[in-house]
Short mmCIF file of C-alpha atoms in Angstrom, two decimals:
data_model
loop_
_atom_site.label_atom_id
_atom_site.label_comp_id
_atom_site.label_asym_id
_atom_site.label_seq_id
_atom_site.Cartn_x
_atom_site.Cartn_y
_atom_site.Cartn_z
CA UNK W 1 -44.18 114.07 39.97
CA UNK W 2 -46.93 111.52 38.75
CA UNK W 3 -43.82 108.67 39.64
CA UNK W 4 -42.76 109.61 43.16
CA UNK W 5 -46.33 110.59 44.12
CA UNK W 6 -48.19 106.52 43.64
CA UNK W 7 -43.91 105.59 45.10
CA UNK W 8 -45.42 107.14 48.00
CA UNK W 9 -48.32 106.15 48.15
CA UNK W 10 -46.78 102.46 47.79
CA UNK W 11 -45.04 103.20 50.46
CA UNK W 12 -47.80 103.89 52.10
CA UNK W 13 -49.41 100.91 51.79
CA UNK W 14 -47.07 99.24 52.14
CA UNK W 15 -46.59 99.88 55.89
CA UNK W 16 -50.23 99.93 56.84
CA UNK W 17 -50.67 96.86 55.23
CA UNK W 18 -47.15 95.52 57.74
CA UNK W 19 -49.08 96.75 60.35
CA UNK W 20 -51.77 94.29 59.81
CA UNK W 21 -49.82 91.21 59.41
CA UNK W 22 -47.78 92.05 63.08
CA UNK W 23 -51.65 92.60 64.73
CA UNK W 24 -52.79 89.51 63.22
CA UNK W 25 -48.89 87.54 64.24
CA UNK W 26 -50.18 88.53 68.15
CA UNK W 27 -53.72 87.00 67.96
CA UNK W 28 -52.10 83.33 65.94
CA UNK W 29 -49.29 83.68 69.37
CA UNK W 30 -52.83 83.59 71.19
CA UNK W 31 -53.99 80.57 68.91
CA UNK W 32 -51.10 78.36 69.04
CA UNK W 33 -50.15 79.39 73.33
CA UNK W 34 -54.51 77.69 73.27
CA UNK W 35 -53.88 74.94 71.36
CA UNK W 36 -50.41 73.57 73.42
CA UNK W 37 -52.33 73.49 76.46
CA UNK W 38 -55.83 72.36 75.22
CA UNK W 39 -53.62 69.33 74.01
CA UNK W 40 -51.98 68.81 77.42
CA UNK W 41 -55.30 68.55 78.40
CA UNK W 42 -56.47 65.94 76.00
CA UNK W 43 -53.34 63.10 76.95
CA UNK W 44 -53.99 64.04 80.52
CA UNK W 45 -57.99 63.23 80.44
CA UNK W 46 -56.96 60.61 78.60
CA UNK W 47 -54.94 60.10 81.03
CA UNK W 48 -57.29 59.69 83.44
CA UNK W 49 -60.00 57.66 82.16
CA UNK W 50 -57.31 54.57 81.62
CA UNK W 51 -56.86 54.92 85.87
CA UNK W 52 -60.64 54.94 86.00
CA UNK W 53 -61.02 51.91 83.96
CA UNK W 54 -58.21 49.98 85.43
CA UNK W 55 -59.15 50.29 88.99
CA UNK W 56 -62.96 50.00 87.79
CA UNK W 57 -61.93 46.63 86.15
CA UNK W 58 -59.16 45.26 89.11
CA UNK W 59 -62.56 45.43 91.17
CA UNK W 60 -64.50 43.73 89.47
CA UNK W 61 -62.25 41.17 89.08
CA UNK W 62 -61.98 41.29 93.07
CA UNK W 63 -65.58 41.09 92.99
CA UNK W 64 -65.57 37.78 90.71
CA UNK W 65 -63.06 36.26 93.25
CA UNK W 66 -64.85 36.74 96.09
CA UNK W 67 -67.63 35.77 94.78
CA UNK W 68 -65.52 32.10 93.02
CA UNK W 69 -64.37 31.96 97.00
CA UNK W 70 -67.63 31.55 98.20
CA UNK W 71 -68.80 29.63 95.76
CA UNK W 72 -66.18 27.04 96.60
CA UNK W 73 -65.73 26.79 99.87
CA UNK W 74 -69.90 26.66 99.93
CA UNK W 75 -69.92 22.22 100.06
CA UNK W 76 -74.34 23.25 99.11
CA UNK W 77 -73.13 24.48 95.55
CA UNK W 78 -73.19 22.33 92.68
CA UNK W 79 -70.92 21.80 89.97
CA UNK W 80 -72.22 23.70 87.42
CA UNK W 81 -72.60 27.21 90.21
CA UNK W 82 -68.67 26.66 90.81
CA UNK W 83 -68.17 26.18 87.43
CA UNK W 84 -70.35 29.58 86.41
CA UNK W 85 -68.31 31.49 89.61
CA UNK W 86 -64.83 30.52 88.01
CA UNK W 87 -66.33 31.44 84.18
CA UNK W 88 -66.30 34.98 85.20
CA UNK W 89 -64.09 35.26 86.98
CA UNK W 90 -61.84 34.95 84.19
CA UNK W 91 -64.80 36.76 81.99
CA UNK W 92 -63.45 39.59 84.99
CA UNK W 93 -59.83 39.42 84.16
CA UNK W 94 -60.21 39.41 80.27
CA UNK W 95 -62.06 42.52 80.71
CA UNK W 96 -60.06 44.09 82.96
CA UNK W 97 -56.66 43.04 80.49
CA UNK W 98 -59.18 44.65 78.16
CA UNK W 99 -59.69 47.47 79.78
CA UNK W 100 -55.74 48.62 80.65
CA UNK W 101 -55.07 47.55 77.02
CA UNK W 102 -57.20 50.46 75.35
CA UNK W 103 -55.98 52.68 77.52
CA UNK W 104 -52.27 51.81 77.62
CA UNK W 105 -53.26 52.53 73.50
CA UNK W 106 -55.55 56.38 74.33
CA UNK W 107 -52.71 57.26 76.69
CA UNK W 108 -50.35 56.15 73.40
CA UNK W 109 -52.10 57.50 70.70
CA UNK W 110 -52.87 60.99 72.89
CA UNK W 111 -48.89 61.16 73.50
CA UNK W 112 -48.89 61.06 69.88
CA UNK W 113 -51.37 63.90 69.03
CA UNK W 114 -49.36 65.80 71.60
CA UNK W 115 -46.89 64.87 69.84
CA UNK W 116 -47.42 66.00 66.88
CA UNK W 117 -49.46 68.75 68.03
CA UNK W 118 -46.65 69.93 69.98
CA UNK W 119 -44.79 69.53 66.68
CA UNK W 120 -47.15 71.84 64.24
CA UNK W 121 -46.85 73.74 67.41
CA UNK W 122 -43.20 74.61 66.51
CA UNK W 123 -43.78 75.21 62.52
CA UNK W 124 -46.64 77.25 63.11
CA UNK W 125 -44.34 78.87 65.80
CA UNK W 126 -41.17 79.22 62.98
CA UNK W 127 -44.19 80.46 60.64
CA UNK W 128 -45.14 83.67 62.97
CA UNK W 129 -41.06 84.17 63.37
CA UNK W 130 -40.30 83.66 60.07
CA UNK W 131 -44.26 85.64 59.66
CA UNK W 132 -42.94 88.57 61.90
CA UNK W 133 -39.44 88.72 60.37
CA UNK W 134 -41.15 89.51 56.76
CA UNK W 135 -43.69 92.09 58.32
CA UNK W 136 -40.76 94.36 60.12
CA UNK W 137 -38.66 93.51 56.72
CA UNK W 138 -41.55 95.28 55.23
CA UNK W 139 -41.74 98.03 57.25
CA UNK W 140 -38.38 99.10 57.10
CA UNK W 141 -38.40 98.54 53.11
CA UNK W 142 -41.66 100.49 53.13
CA UNK W 143 -39.87 103.42 54.78
CA UNK W 144 -37.28 103.30 52.88
CA UNK W 145 -39.30 103.91 50.19
CA UNK W 146 -41.00 106.51 51.16
CA UNK W 147 -37.66 108.54 52.45
CA UNK W 148 -36.03 107.77 48.52
CA UNK W 149 -40.18 108.94 47.16
CA UNK W 150 -39.48 112.18 49.30
CA UNK W 151 -35.82 112.49 48.12
CA UNK W 152 -37.55 112.39 44.24
CA UNK W 153 -39.33 114.67 44.88
CA UNK W 154 -36.81 117.01 46.66
CA UNK W 155 -34.15 116.61 43.65
CA UNK W 156 -37.73 117.34 41.42
CA UNK W 157 -38.27 120.68 42.39
CA UNK W 158 -35.02 121.84 43.25
CA UNK W 159 -34.69 120.09 38.84
CA UNK W 160 -37.98 122.33 38.23
CA UNK W 161 -36.87 125.84 39.78
CA UNK W 162 -33.53 125.91 38.31
CA UNK W 163 -34.96 124.21 34.79
CA UNK W 164 -37.30 127.49 35.32
CA UNK W 165 -35.43 130.33 36.37
CA UNK W 166 -32.32 129.06 34.10
CA UNK W 167 -35.88 129.23 31.22
CA UNK W 168 -36.75 133.06 32.41
CA UNK W 169 -32.98 134.09 32.34
CA UNK W 170 -32.84 132.52 28.86
CA UNK W 171 -35.80 134.28 28.29
CA UNK W 172 -35.34 137.74 29.50
CA UNK W 173 -31.42 137.05 27.69
CA UNK W 174 -33.59 136.62 24.10
CA UNK W 175 -36.71 137.83 23.38
CA UNK W 176 -39.77 136.49 21.49
CA UNK W 177 -38.43 136.94 18.01
CA UNK W 178 -40.11 137.10 15.56
CA UNK W 179 -40.17 138.06 11.17
CA UNK W 180 -40.45 141.99 11.26
CA UNK W 181 -43.35 142.07 8.58
CA UNK W 182 -45.02 140.04 10.95
CA UNK W 183 -45.66 142.61 13.59
CA UNK W 184 -48.54 145.00 13.74
CA UNK W 185 -48.17 147.50 16.57
CA UNK W 186 -51.33 148.33 18.71
CA UNK W 187 -52.38 151.27 20.14
CA UNK W 188 -53.69 149.80 23.98
CA UNK W 189 -55.00 146.32 24.56
CA UNK W 190 -56.78 144.28 25.15
CA UNK W 191 -58.80 144.03 21.66
CA UNK W 192 -61.04 141.12 20.45
CA UNK W 193 -61.03 140.34 17.28
CA UNK W 194 -63.77 141.37 15.10
CA UNK W 195 -63.12 140.48 11.28
CA UNK W 196 -60.34 137.47 9.62
CA UNK W 197 -60.27 138.23 6.43
CA UNK W 198 -57.31 136.21 5.07
CA UNK W 199 -56.66 132.91 4.26
CA UNK W 200 -54.71 130.05 5.60
CA UNK W 201 -51.87 129.43 2.77
CA UNK W 202 -52.80 132.08 0.58
CA UNK W 203 -51.23 135.56 -0.44
CA UNK W 204 -52.51 138.22 2.13
CA UNK W 205 -52.96 141.28 -0.02
CA UNK W 206 -55.08 144.44 1.89
CA UNK W 207 -56.59 144.00 4.93
CA UNK W 208 -56.85 140.21 6.86
CA UNK W 209 -57.38 140.61 9.93
CA UNK W 210 -59.76 143.45 12.33
CA UNK W 211 -59.36 144.24 16.02
CA UNK W 212 -62.26 145.93 18.58
CA UNK W 213 -61.25 146.80 21.94
CA UNK W 214 -63.18 148.75 24.87
CA UNK W 215 -63.44 151.98 24.05
CA UNK W 216 -66.01 154.32 23.37
CA UNK W 217 -65.48 155.74 20.31
CA UNK W 218 -67.99 158.40 17.90
CA UNK W 219 -69.20 158.46 14.46
CA UNK W 220 -69.54 161.31 13.01
CA UNK W 221 -69.35 162.78 9.59
CA UNK W 222 -67.26 166.32 7.90
CA UNK W 223 -69.34 168.69 5.26
CA UNK W 224 -66.42 168.91 2.02
CA UNK W 225 -65.09 172.61 3.23
CA UNK W 226 -64.44 171.00 6.73
CA UNK W 227 -62.07 167.47 5.72
CA UNK W 228 -58.96 168.78 4.92
CA UNK W 229 -59.37 171.26 7.99
CA UNK W 230 -59.57 168.15 10.76
CA UNK W 231 -56.13 166.58 10.79
CA UNK W 232 -56.06 162.94 13.30
CA UNK W 233 -54.79 164.53 17.21
CA UNK W 234 -56.79 167.29 16.71
CA UNK W 235 -59.05 168.26 20.39
CA UNK W 236 -62.53 167.04 20.46
CA UNK W 237 -65.16 168.66 22.72
CA UNK W 238 -68.19 167.04 23.25
CA UNK W 239 -71.71 167.74 24.93
CA UNK W 240 -75.62 166.63 25.18
CA UNK W 241 -77.15 170.04 25.22
CA UNK W 242 -79.74 168.68 26.96
CA UNK W 243 -78.92 166.67 29.50
CA UNK W 244 -75.91 169.17 30.45
CA UNK W 245 -73.30 166.90 29.60
CA UNK W 246 -69.65 167.38 28.99
CA UNK W 247 -66.57 165.53 27.63
CA UNK W 248 -63.95 165.64 25.56
CA UNK W 249 -62.26 163.79 22.49
CA UNK W 250 -59.53 163.52 19.47
CA UNK W 251 -59.57 162.91 16.24
CA UNK W 252 -59.41 159.40 15.88
CA UNK W 253 -59.77 159.09 11.72
CA UNK W 254 -60.72 161.53 9.36
CA UNK W 255 -61.52 159.30 6.14
CA UNK W 256 -59.70 160.76 2.90
CA UNK W 257 -62.24 160.20 0.50
CA UNK W 258 -65.82 161.18 0.81
CA UNK W 259 -68.71 158.22 1.40
CA UNK W 260 -67.21 155.85 2.92
CA UNK W 261 -68.45 154.45 6.26
CA UNK W 262 -71.54 155.14 5.54
CA UNK W 263 -71.98 158.63 4.51
CA UNK W 264 -72.84 159.85 1.91
CA UNK W 265 -70.85 161.26 -0.98
CA UNK W 266 -71.08 165.05 0.17
CA UNK W 267 -69.51 164.38 3.41
CA UNK W 268 -66.38 162.82 4.45
CA UNK W 269 -66.48 160.25 7.54
CA UNK W 270 -65.32 161.27 10.75
CA UNK W 271 -63.78 158.45 13.56
CA UNK W 272 -63.08 160.40 17.91
CA UNK W 273 -62.29 158.70 20.22
CA UNK W 274 -63.51 159.57 23.90
CA UNK W 275 -61.13 160.50 26.62
CA UNK W 276 -63.60 161.07 29.97
CA UNK W 277 -67.33 161.04 30.06
CA UNK W 278 -68.95 161.86 33.17
CA UNK W 279 -71.91 159.09 31.81
CA UNK W 280 -71.57 155.89 29.54
CA UNK W 281 -72.05 158.20 26.07
CA UNK W 282 -73.73 155.10 24.39
CA UNK W 283 -76.09 155.11 22.11
CA UNK W 284 -76.50 158.98 22.79
CA UNK W 285 -77.14 161.56 20.34
CA UNK W 286 -74.43 164.89 20.76
CA UNK W 287 -72.81 167.70 19.44
CA UNK W 288 -68.65 167.24 18.30
CA UNK W 289 -66.64 170.65 18.49
CA UNK W 290 -63.75 170.58 16.89
CA UNK W 291 -60.95 173.75 17.29
CA UNK W 292 -59.48 174.57 14.20
CA UNK W 293 -57.36 177.58 14.99
CA UNK W 294 -57.22 179.69 18.16
CA UNK W 295 -56.26 183.17 18.85
CA UNK W 296 -53.04 182.62 21.12
CA UNK W 297 -54.55 185.24 24.17
CA UNK W 298 -57.32 187.63 23.92
CA UNK W 299 -58.90 190.02 21.14
CA UNK W 300 -61.76 192.17 20.73
CA UNK W 301 -65.04 190.28 18.98
CA UNK W 302 -68.62 190.93 18.13
CA UNK W 303 -72.04 188.64 17.77
CA UNK W 304 -71.31 187.92 14.24
CA UNK W 305 -74.94 189.07 13.52
CA UNK W 306 -73.19 192.82 14.31
CA UNK W 307 -70.75 191.97 10.71
CA UNK W 308 -71.66 193.40 7.71
CA UNK W 309 -70.61 194.12 3.77
CA UNK W 310 -69.90 197.60 2.49
CA UNK W 311 -70.83 198.37 -1.27
CA UNK W 312 -66.45 197.63 -1.59
CA UNK W 313 -66.45 194.44 -0.10
CA UNK W 314 -65.27 195.42 3.38
CA UNK W 315 -67.07 194.34 6.23
CA UNK W 316 -67.68 197.22 8.67
CA UNK W 317 -69.78 197.34 12.43
CA UNK W 318 -72.19 200.37 13.06
CA UNK W 319 -70.88 201.61 16.29
CA UNK W 320 -72.92 203.55 18.79
CA UNK W 321 -71.69 206.83 20.16
CA UNK W 322 -73.84 208.73 22.46
CA UNK W 323 -77.04 208.06 19.71
CA UNK W 324 -75.05 208.29 17.07
CA UNK W 325 -74.28 205.46 15.33
CA UNK W 326 -71.15 204.82 12.83
CA UNK W 327 -69.85 202.89 10.85
CA UNK W 328 -67.03 200.78 11.67
CA UNK W 329 -64.22 198.94 9.19
CA UNK W 330 -63.57 196.85 9.99
CA UNK W 331 -61.24 192.71 9.64
CA UNK W 332 -62.65 189.58 10.93
CA UNK W 333 -61.03 186.60 11.74
CA UNK W 334 -61.31 183.11 13.48
CA UNK W 335 -65.60 182.85 15.09
CA UNK W 336 -66.70 180.67 17.18
CA UNK W 337 -70.13 180.52 20.18
CA UNK W 338 -71.51 183.46 18.21
CA UNK W 339 -69.07 185.83 18.17
CA UNK W 340 -66.47 187.17 15.66
CA UNK W 341 -62.60 188.08 16.01
CA UNK W 342 -62.83 191.94 14.67
CA UNK W 343 -59.63 194.42 14.09
CA UNK W 344 -59.27 198.06 13.57
CA UNK W 345 -56.16 199.27 12.02
CA UNK W 346 -56.63 202.41 13.72
CA UNK W 347 -58.34 201.23 17.08
CA UNK W 348 -61.71 202.83 16.75
CA UNK W 349 -63.39 199.72 18.21
CA UNK W 350 -62.93 199.27 22.76
CA UNK W 351 -64.20 196.63 24.76
CA UNK W 352 -67.32 198.06 26.24
CA UNK W 353 -69.11 199.90 23.22
CA UNK W 354 -72.33 199.18 21.67
CA UNK W 355 -72.53 197.72 18.33
CA UNK W 356 -75.94 197.68 16.24
CA UNK W 357 -77.51 194.32 15.35
CA UNK W 358 -79.08 192.87 11.79
CA UNK W 359 -82.33 192.59 14.02
CA UNK W 360 -84.73 195.62 13.55
CA UNK W 361 -85.93 194.96 17.76
CA UNK W 362 -83.25 194.13 19.56
CA UNK W 363 -81.24 197.20 21.74
CA UNK W 364 -77.70 197.55 20.99
CA UNK W 365 -74.91 195.11 22.69
CA UNK W 366 -72.19 195.35 24.08
CA UNK W 367 -68.87 194.75 22.23
CA UNK W 368 -66.69 192.28 24.17
#
C-alpha cells in the first residue's frame, strides 16, 4: 500500500510539473515573436541610416561641385583657390564613397544578424515544440501512472479483503489450539494479573500466577464449630444496621485449615462475593447471615428465652393458660432472629398462646 501511495504522489507531481512547463512554453513563444520583430526593425533602421548617409554625401558632393564651378568660371580666382575647390570636391566624393561602403557594410551586417536571428528563432521554435511535445508526453505518462496506481490500489484492497475473509474463515474453522494442560478457566472477565510467582524455564510447582478482578468481596471468618456447616455457593444476607444497608452475596471461599489468610487459629477464613448492593460497601463493616437449613414451610416458634431445660434434660416452655402457668415439653428445631422452632407431639402449643420468657419483669409473649 505504501508503494501504491508513493506512485500516486509521483504521478500527481509529474502532472503539475508538465502543466508548469506548458505555461512556460507560452512565454517562450511570445519572446520568440518579439525577437523576430526586433530583428526586422533593426535591419530596416540600418537601411534607413544608409540611405540618409548616401543622401547627405550626395548633397555634399553637389555643393562642392557647385563651389568649384563658381571658382573655375570666376577669372578673378587664383589657381590656389581652384586647386582647393578641386581638392574639396575630391574629399566630398571620397566621403560619399566611404558612406556608401559603410552603409552597404552595415546593411550586410544587419542582414546577416537578421538571418542568424531567424535561424536562432527557428531553433528556439523547434526547442519549444519539442518541449511542448515532451510536456504533453509527460502529462500522458503521469496520467497513465496515476491510473495504474489507482488500479494497484483497487487490486490491493480487493486482495486484502479476500485474505481477511480467508483468514476469518480459517480461524472460525480451526480455532485457537493450545495444549490442554496450559488452559486455565477463569469464572469471569476482565481480570488483572496481580502477581507472577513462576520463573521462566523453571518447573511449575504450586501457584504460578494470581489475578484479581473488579468483583467486590468480603473477608470474614467462621468459628471452628460453624465452619463445617458452610459450603461455597451458599447464599449470604449482608446488612449494615446503622445505615440500613441490605445486600446479598454468595459464599465464594471457605478455608480448609484454620489460621490462614490473616485469621487466628480458632477460626476459618470465609470469602463472600457480593452480588447486589445499593451502595458501595468498600470500607464498611457489615454483618453476614448464612442460612444453614430451612424449615421448608411454616412452623411454630417461640422466643429463645422462653425455652428452658428440665431436670431430666428435656426442653420445655412455660405456657400461660388463663392465668394458670403450665410447662409443655417441646422438641427444639431451627433457630434464627431470636426465635426457635418448637414441636410438641400432642399439639399442646398453638399460635397465639402466651409463653413466659426468662426475664422477671418481662410480660408474657405470644407464641408465633
